[in-house]
Short mmCIF file of C-alpha atoms and ligand atoms in Angstrom, two decimals:
data_model
loop_
_atom_site.label_atom_id
_atom_site.label_comp_id
_atom_site.label_asym_id
_atom_site.label_seq_id
_atom_site.Cartn_x
_atom_site.Cartn_y
_atom_site.Cartn_z
CA MET A 724 -17.93 18.92 -5.91
CA TYR A 725 -15.07 15.85 -6.34
CA SER A 726 -11.58 15.18 -5.01
CA LYS A 727 -8.74 15.25 -7.55
CA ILE A 728 -5.30 14.02 -7.07
CA THR A 729 -2.76 16.94 -7.89
CA GLY A 730 0.28 15.70 -6.94
CA THR A 731 1.94 12.20 -6.08
CA GLY A 732 5.46 11.42 -4.46
CA SER A 733 7.04 8.36 -2.85
CA TYR A 734 10.27 7.50 -0.92
CA LEU A 735 12.21 4.14 -0.20
CA PRO A 736 14.57 3.65 1.98
CA GLU A 737 18.59 3.51 0.66
CA LYS A 738 19.39 0.00 1.99
CA VAL A 739 18.22 -2.93 -0.53
CA MET A 740 17.77 -6.35 0.17
CA THR A 741 18.01 -8.80 -3.12
CA ASN A 742 17.13 -12.36 -3.19
CA LYS A 743 20.20 -13.35 -3.52
CA ASP A 744 20.88 -11.64 -0.19
CA LEU A 745 18.15 -13.47 1.57
CA GLU A 746 19.56 -16.73 0.47
CA LYS A 747 22.37 -16.16 3.28
CA ILE A 748 19.49 -15.90 5.48
CA VAL A 749 16.75 -18.28 5.20
CA ASP A 750 16.79 -21.72 2.96
CA THR A 751 15.78 -20.06 -0.21
CA THR A 752 16.69 -19.45 -3.71
CA ASP A 753 16.06 -16.56 -5.88
CA GLU A 754 14.28 -18.67 -8.14
CA TRP A 755 11.86 -19.80 -5.98
CA ILE A 756 11.06 -16.12 -4.65
CA PHE A 757 10.85 -14.59 -8.04
CA GLU A 758 8.54 -17.57 -9.67
CA ARG A 759 6.15 -17.75 -6.94
CA THR A 760 5.95 -13.45 -6.24
CA GLY A 761 7.42 -12.08 -9.17
CA ILE A 762 9.94 -10.56 -6.37
CA LYS A 763 13.21 -9.51 -7.04
CA LYS A 764 14.31 -6.89 -4.38
CA ARG A 765 12.89 -4.48 -1.62
CA HIS A 766 14.16 -1.57 0.14
CA VAL A 767 13.97 -1.85 3.98
CA VAL A 768 14.80 0.18 6.78
CA THR A 769 17.91 0.15 8.89
CA ASP A 770 16.70 2.78 11.45
CA GLU A 771 14.82 4.82 9.67
CA LYS A 772 10.98 5.45 11.47
CA THR A 773 7.76 5.56 9.07
CA SER A 774 7.19 8.78 9.53
CA GLU A 775 10.66 9.58 7.91
CA LEU A 776 9.69 7.71 4.93
CA ALA A 777 6.19 9.27 4.92
CA VAL A 778 7.23 12.63 5.10
CA GLU A 779 9.73 12.45 2.10
CA ALA A 780 7.08 11.21 0.00
CA ALA A 781 4.72 14.07 1.37
CA LYS A 782 7.32 16.65 0.15
CA LEU A 783 7.48 15.46 -3.45
CA ALA A 784 3.55 15.15 -3.52
CA LEU A 785 3.37 18.76 -2.26
CA GLU A 786 5.80 19.76 -4.84
CA MET A 787 3.99 18.19 -7.36
CA ALA A 788 0.83 20.06 -6.63
CA GLY A 789 2.48 23.20 -6.27
CA LYS A 790 1.40 23.17 -2.56
CA THR A 791 3.00 24.21 0.53
CA ALA A 792 1.99 22.41 4.02
CA GLU A 793 0.66 25.57 4.97
CA ASP A 794 -2.46 24.95 2.65
CA LEU A 795 -3.12 21.48 3.85
CA ASP A 796 -6.15 21.25 6.24
CA LEU A 797 -6.47 17.56 6.47
CA ILE A 798 -3.63 15.04 6.84
CA ILE A 799 -4.20 11.09 6.94
CA VAL A 800 -1.43 8.49 7.12
CA ALA A 801 -2.42 4.81 6.31
CA THR A 802 -0.23 2.18 8.27
CA THR A 803 0.15 -0.51 10.59
CA THR A 804 3.87 -0.01 11.49
CA SER A 805 3.35 3.78 13.06
CA ASP A 806 6.43 5.05 15.06
CA LEU A 807 4.26 5.54 18.71
CA ILE A 808 1.40 3.72 19.87
CA PHE A 809 0.61 7.24 20.07
CA PRO A 810 0.49 10.23 19.09
CA SER A 811 -0.45 8.91 15.40
CA THR A 812 1.93 9.02 12.87
CA ALA A 813 -0.02 11.75 11.24
CA CYS A 814 0.77 14.27 13.80
CA LEU A 815 4.52 13.32 13.60
CA VAL A 816 4.18 13.96 9.63
CA GLN A 817 2.48 17.36 10.45
CA GLU A 818 5.28 18.48 12.97
CA ARG A 819 8.19 17.75 10.35
CA LEU A 820 6.10 19.36 7.71
CA ASP A 821 5.50 22.41 10.03
CA ASN A 822 1.89 22.37 9.41
CA HIS A 823 -0.16 23.64 12.55
CA GLY A 824 -4.21 23.16 12.63
CA ALA A 825 -4.83 20.25 10.08
CA ALA A 826 -7.03 17.47 11.19
CA ALA A 827 -4.65 14.61 11.31
CA PHE A 828 -5.31 11.02 11.71
CA ASP A 829 -3.93 7.57 11.21
CA VAL A 830 -6.08 4.57 9.42
CA GLN A 831 -5.27 0.96 10.09
CA ALA A 832 -6.16 -1.64 7.32
CA VAL A 833 -2.84 -3.25 6.43
CA CYS A 834 -2.41 -3.58 2.88
CA THR A 835 -5.73 -1.75 2.15
CA GLY A 836 -4.97 0.98 4.22
CA PHE A 837 -4.22 3.50 1.44
CA VAL A 838 -7.47 2.65 -0.31
CA TYR A 839 -9.15 3.36 3.26
CA ALA A 840 -7.11 6.57 3.55
CA LEU A 841 -8.27 8.09 0.12
CA ALA A 842 -11.75 6.98 0.37
CA THR A 843 -12.04 8.99 4.10
CA ALA A 844 -10.50 11.90 2.34
CA ASP A 845 -12.49 11.88 -0.69
CA LYS A 846 -15.64 11.98 1.67
CA PHE A 847 -14.55 14.81 3.78
CA ILE A 848 -13.30 17.03 0.90
CA LYS A 849 -16.73 16.20 -1.00
CA SER A 850 -18.80 17.16 1.86
CA GLY A 851 -17.35 20.73 1.71
CA THR A 852 -15.66 20.99 4.85
CA HIS A 853 -12.10 20.25 3.98
CA LYS A 854 -10.03 21.41 0.79
CA CYS A 855 -6.67 20.38 0.64
CA ALA A 856 -5.90 16.90 1.53
CA LEU A 857 -2.39 15.00 2.08
CA VAL A 858 -2.95 11.22 2.37
CA ILE A 859 0.17 8.94 2.19
CA GLY A 860 0.35 5.18 2.44
CA ALA A 861 3.72 4.39 4.67
CA GLU A 862 5.45 1.37 6.22
CA THR A 863 8.57 -0.70 7.90
CA ILE A 864 6.76 -3.91 7.69
CA SER A 865 10.78 -5.53 7.84
CA ARG A 866 10.38 -4.36 11.93
CA LEU A 867 7.49 -7.30 12.05
CA LEU A 868 8.88 -9.91 10.08
CA ASP A 869 10.44 -13.24 11.64
CA TRP A 870 13.56 -13.43 9.44
CA ASN A 871 13.90 -17.24 10.33
CA ASP A 872 10.51 -17.84 8.45
CA ARG A 873 11.29 -17.69 4.77
CA GLY A 874 7.46 -18.58 4.36
CA THR A 875 7.13 -14.79 5.02
CA CYS A 876 10.65 -12.67 5.33
CA VAL A 877 10.79 -12.79 1.52
CA LEU A 878 7.59 -11.21 0.64
CA PHE A 879 7.79 -7.48 1.88
CA GLY A 880 9.42 -4.34 1.85
CA ASP A 881 9.46 -0.88 3.54
CA GLY A 882 8.44 2.52 1.79
CA ALA A 883 5.84 4.97 1.69
CA GLY A 884 3.59 6.85 -1.12
CA ALA A 885 1.56 10.23 -0.99
CA VAL A 886 -0.72 11.66 -2.61
CA ILE A 887 -2.52 15.26 -2.33
CA LEU A 888 -6.06 15.37 -2.72
CA GLU A 889 -7.74 18.85 -3.65
CA ALA A 890 -11.34 19.92 -4.07
CA SER A 891 -12.37 20.70 -7.76
CA GLU A 892 -15.21 21.11 -10.15
CA GLU A 893 -13.87 18.54 -12.39
CA PRO A 894 -14.23 14.56 -11.89
CA GLY A 895 -11.44 13.21 -9.96
CA ILE A 896 -12.23 10.17 -7.67
CA LEU A 897 -15.33 8.93 -9.38
CA SER A 898 -15.82 6.12 -6.41
CA THR A 899 -14.48 4.33 -3.73
CA HIS A 900 -15.70 0.59 -2.23
CA LEU A 901 -14.37 -0.48 1.50
CA HIS A 902 -15.03 -3.87 2.85
CA ALA A 903 -13.74 -6.45 5.53
CA ASP A 904 -14.55 -9.27 6.93
CA GLY A 905 -13.06 -10.18 10.34
CA LYS A 906 -14.06 -13.45 10.28
CA TYR A 907 -10.72 -14.16 8.23
CA LYS A 908 -8.51 -12.32 11.16
CA ASP A 909 -6.45 -15.49 11.91
CA LEU A 910 -4.81 -16.15 8.14
CA LEU A 911 -2.83 -13.09 8.42
CA LYS A 912 -1.80 -11.37 11.56
CA VAL A 913 0.83 -9.69 14.00
CA ASP A 914 -0.12 -10.46 17.65
CA SER A 915 -0.48 -7.29 19.98
CA PRO A 916 3.09 -6.72 21.81
CA ASP A 917 2.52 -7.08 25.53
CA MET A 918 2.50 -3.03 26.59
CA SER A 919 4.71 -3.39 29.88
CA SER A 920 7.95 -3.29 27.49
CA SER A 921 8.00 -1.22 24.22
CA GLU A 922 6.75 -2.63 21.10
CA TYR A 923 10.09 -2.21 19.14
CA GLU A 924 12.25 -3.90 21.77
CA ARG A 925 9.83 -7.21 21.85
CA VAL A 926 10.06 -7.00 17.75
CA LYS A 927 13.95 -6.49 17.90
CA GLN A 928 13.75 -9.88 20.09
CA GLY A 929 11.59 -11.35 18.12
CA GLU A 930 8.76 -11.80 20.12
CA VAL A 931 6.21 -9.92 17.88
CA TYR A 932 5.97 -10.90 13.87
CA LEU A 933 3.63 -11.25 11.15
CA THR A 934 2.12 -14.70 10.32
CA MET A 935 0.22 -15.75 7.28
CA LYS A 936 -1.58 -18.80 5.80
CA GLY A 937 -0.10 -18.00 2.56
CA ASN A 938 -2.20 -20.25 0.57
CA GLU A 939 -5.41 -19.54 2.09
CA VAL A 940 -4.69 -15.69 1.79
CA PHE A 941 -3.84 -16.43 -2.12
CA ARG A 942 -7.42 -17.81 -3.05
CA MET A 943 -9.32 -15.31 -1.28
CA ALA A 944 -7.04 -12.25 -2.55
CA VAL A 945 -7.83 -13.37 -6.02
CA ASN A 946 -11.35 -14.20 -6.01
CA THR A 947 -12.12 -11.05 -3.80
CA LEU A 948 -10.08 -8.82 -6.36
CA GLY A 949 -12.03 -10.17 -9.03
CA ARG A 950 -15.41 -9.26 -7.52
CA ILE A 951 -14.46 -6.15 -6.53
CA VAL A 952 -13.72 -5.42 -10.16
CA ASP A 953 -17.20 -5.82 -11.19
CA GLU A 954 -18.72 -4.13 -8.42
CA THR A 955 -16.52 -0.90 -8.89
CA LEU A 956 -17.30 -0.87 -13.19
CA GLU A 957 -21.43 -1.58 -12.17
CA ALA A 958 -21.40 1.41 -10.05
CA ASN A 959 -19.82 3.93 -12.39
CA ASN A 960 -21.35 2.33 -15.18
CA MET A 961 -18.43 1.64 -17.17
CA GLN A 962 -17.06 -1.31 -18.94
CA LYS A 963 -13.92 -3.07 -18.66
CA SER A 964 -12.33 -1.49 -21.91
CA ASP A 965 -13.01 2.01 -20.51
CA VAL A 966 -10.05 1.32 -17.34
CA ASP A 967 -6.54 2.74 -18.98
CA TRP A 968 -4.78 1.69 -16.09
CA LEU A 969 -5.01 -0.86 -13.35
CA VAL A 970 -2.87 -0.05 -10.31
CA PRO A 971 -2.85 -2.94 -8.01
CA HIS A 972 -1.40 -3.63 -4.39
CA GLN A 973 1.65 -5.42 -5.12
CA ALA A 974 1.16 -8.58 -3.18
CA ASN A 975 2.34 -11.31 -5.73
CA ILE A 976 2.69 -11.16 -9.50
CA ARG A 977 0.24 -14.00 -10.16
CA ILE A 978 -2.32 -11.99 -7.76
CA ILE A 979 -1.95 -9.03 -9.94
CA ASN A 980 -1.81 -11.03 -12.99
CA ALA A 981 -5.27 -13.01 -11.90
CA THR A 982 -6.83 -9.71 -11.71
CA ALA A 983 -5.48 -7.99 -14.82
CA LYS A 984 -7.09 -11.54 -16.45
CA LYS A 985 -10.42 -10.99 -15.05
CA LEU A 986 -10.64 -7.38 -16.20
CA LYS A 987 -9.16 -8.13 -19.65
CA VAL A 988 -6.72 -5.45 -19.19
CA SER A 989 -2.98 -6.48 -21.00
CA THR A 990 -0.05 -6.24 -18.92
CA ASP A 991 1.21 -3.69 -20.40
CA HIS A 992 -1.76 -1.30 -18.25
CA VAL A 993 -1.10 -2.68 -15.22
CA VAL A 994 1.49 -0.92 -12.97
CA ILE A 995 3.79 -3.44 -11.58
CA THR A 996 6.46 -2.64 -9.09
CA VAL A 997 6.39 -5.72 -7.04
CA HIS A 998 9.61 -7.10 -8.55
CA GLU A 999 11.41 -3.54 -7.08
CA HIS A 1000 9.64 -3.00 -4.16
CA GLY A 1001 8.33 -6.39 -2.59
CA ASN A 1002 4.90 -5.90 -0.59
CA THR A 1003 5.12 -3.01 0.90
CA SER A 1004 1.67 -3.28 2.59
CA ALA A 1005 -0.21 0.30 2.56
CA ALA A 1006 2.27 1.94 0.78
CA SER A 1007 2.17 -0.49 -2.54
CA ILE A 1008 -0.47 1.26 -4.12
CA PRO A 1009 0.73 5.06 -4.06
CA LEU A 1010 4.29 3.87 -4.67
CA ALA A 1011 3.06 1.92 -7.68
CA LEU A 1012 0.71 5.05 -8.54
CA ASP A 1013 3.81 7.68 -8.43
CA VAL A 1014 6.02 5.56 -10.34
CA ALA A 1015 3.79 5.38 -13.33
CA VAL A 1016 2.79 9.31 -13.01
CA ARG A 1017 6.64 10.17 -13.08
CA ASP A 1018 7.90 8.02 -15.55
CA GLY A 1019 5.19 9.21 -18.20
CA ARG A 1020 2.93 6.34 -18.47
CA ILE A 1021 -0.48 7.88 -16.38
CA LYS A 1022 -1.35 10.92 -17.86
CA ARG A 1023 -3.90 13.24 -17.29
CA GLY A 1024 -7.53 12.23 -18.18
CA GLU A 1025 -6.91 8.66 -17.86
CA THR A 1026 -8.87 6.40 -15.84
CA LEU A 1027 -7.38 4.51 -12.96
CA LEU A 1028 -8.73 1.44 -10.89
CA LEU A 1029 -7.17 1.13 -7.62
CA GLU A 1030 -7.61 -1.72 -5.64
CA GLY A 1031 -6.24 -3.62 -2.85
CA PHE A 1032 -6.32 -6.99 -0.12
CA GLY A 1033 -4.93 -7.21 2.79
CA GLY A 1034 -5.10 -8.23 6.69
CA GLY A 1035 -8.51 -8.22 8.47
CA PHE A 1036 -9.32 -9.47 6.02
CA THR A 1037 -10.08 -5.96 4.35
CA TRP A 1038 -10.30 -5.26 0.56
CA GLY A 1039 -11.38 -1.97 -1.30
CA SER A 1040 -11.09 0.25 -4.77
CA ALA A 1041 -11.03 3.33 -6.21
CA LEU A 1042 -12.02 4.56 -9.62
CA ILE A 1043 -10.29 7.49 -10.41
CA LYS A 1044 -10.12 10.18 -13.31
CA PHE A 1045 -6.60 11.36 -12.91
N1 ACO B 779 11.72 -20.44 -0.16
C1 ACO B 779 12.09 -21.70 -0.48
N2 ACO B 779 10.90 -22.56 -0.20
C2 ACO B 779 9.84 -22.17 0.13
C3 ACO B 779 9.55 -20.64 0.35
C4 ACO B 779 11.05 -19.82 0.63
N3 ACO B 779 11.18 -18.43 0.56
N4 ACO B 779 8.55 -20.58 1.21
C5 ACO B 779 7.85 -21.22 1.28
N5 ACO B 779 8.47 -22.27 0.91
C6 ACO B 779 8.29 -24.03 0.70
C7 ACO B 779 6.92 -24.29 1.84
O1 ACO B 779 7.70 -24.74 2.87
C8 ACO B 779 6.32 -25.51 0.78
O2 ACO B 779 7.68 -26.48 1.14
P1 ACO B 779 6.77 -27.96 1.29
O3 ACO B 779 5.82 -28.36 0.06
O4 ACO B 779 7.97 -29.04 1.43
O5 ACO B 779 5.70 -27.84 2.56
C9 ACO B 779 6.61 -24.93 -0.56
O6 ACO B 779 7.39 -23.89 -0.80
C10 ACO B 779 4.98 -24.48 -1.13
O7 ACO B 779 4.88 -23.45 -0.28
P2 ACO B 779 3.05 -22.69 -0.48
O8 ACO B 779 3.08 -21.85 0.87
O9 ACO B 779 2.17 -23.62 -0.82
O10 ACO B 779 3.53 -21.93 -1.84
P3 ACO B 779 2.89 -21.04 -2.65
O11 ACO B 779 3.06 -21.29 -4.24
O12 ACO B 779 1.45 -20.71 -1.93
O13 ACO B 779 3.35 -19.36 -2.43
C11 ACO B 779 3.16 -17.62 -0.88
C12 ACO B 779 3.60 -19.01 -1.10
C13 ACO B 779 3.88 -16.48 -2.08
C14 ACO B 779 3.38 -17.10 0.32
C15 ACO B 779 1.72 -17.31 -1.75
O14 ACO B 779 0.81 -18.21 -0.98
C16 ACO B 779 1.20 -15.77 -1.68
O15 ACO B 779 1.89 -15.14 -2.17
N6 ACO B 779 0.06 -15.87 -0.66
C17 ACO B 779 -0.61 -14.34 -0.92
C18 ACO B 779 0.44 -13.39 -0.31
C19 ACO B 779 -0.70 -12.21 -0.02
O16 ACO B 779 -1.50 -11.71 -0.89
N7 ACO B 779 -0.64 -11.13 0.85
C20 ACO B 779 -1.65 -9.80 0.57
C21 ACO B 779 -1.67 -9.13 2.06
S1 ACO B 779 -0.53 -9.28 2.85
C22 ACO B 779 -1.11 -8.10 4.06
O17 ACO B 779 -1.86 -7.53 4.19
C23 ACO B 779 0.26 -7.68 5.07
#
């Protein structure tokens, strides 16, 4: 028994912030941001919540798969920016989709969150207990940014991506590989809010925000993603040339190019959305996947390598026969 992706969907909030818009907020330039990161613009929420973005992406994935919410028996949302401390965003999505009774929970592995969630759903389906899963990566990371810190606020954006994963006798997800090392917890983090006031209020007051030692994260990301490419191919007895598409986490074009070089994949076979979306954390991989499926680049039967790296540190990959 395999699990197979039968539908994809994504959603971006309406408000767009270009690098030029950021020039008015912090001491930066369009040229610096584009040259160092590859980012031109990003979408940011005004007052939409993570669950609202997630639901829109989910509806499109369900439609492509030809399924209704009633068919779902598992809902997993990867997010670091849940609407509430609890209930989980997955339960809020479930309520809005009008599904009653599916298992629903969140997974938190920051930018690797979607790969963690996909691996979890794959194992549920392969074990035979579940048949139709909705797996979402959704974030409103803009809520966690210090808009006075030019080193971080230019890097991120908001959005959501979703897939429907169904039990199948044909190969779909071939393998998943998950890792973490909490030793690096301080290089990229958001301190916990004081529970005596609402998280939202404290974020608004600028008391809780994302901090990152960018250079060190960059070095670790490049080395680690190179290693996980080898691990994934070895586990499947495959060559680099067997991979049709690399669908990487979209943090920085220089990290993406370094991984593509390691894989010896030409950039024509790498899905790149970082210029349009920025780093949308757990949403970035399913967003990129959906863009390339809907514009016809990724076709049925092709082999995809998804890989991500994020706070924790966490990192992971999934090899997929689409
Ligand atoms: N505009 C202009 N100058 C800037 C900006 C900006 N937006 N940001 C930083 N600078 C300045 C710095 O102050 C520094 O100036 P100085 O030399 O006078 O001190 C100079 O630019 C160089 O700064 P660096 O931090 O060394 O720049 P670098 O080339 O490393 O790029 C970046 C920074 C883009 C953050 C890069 O390190 C990076 O992409 N890191 C990895 C991020 C990542 O992959 N995250 C993944 C996980 S994200 C997650 O899990 C949520």
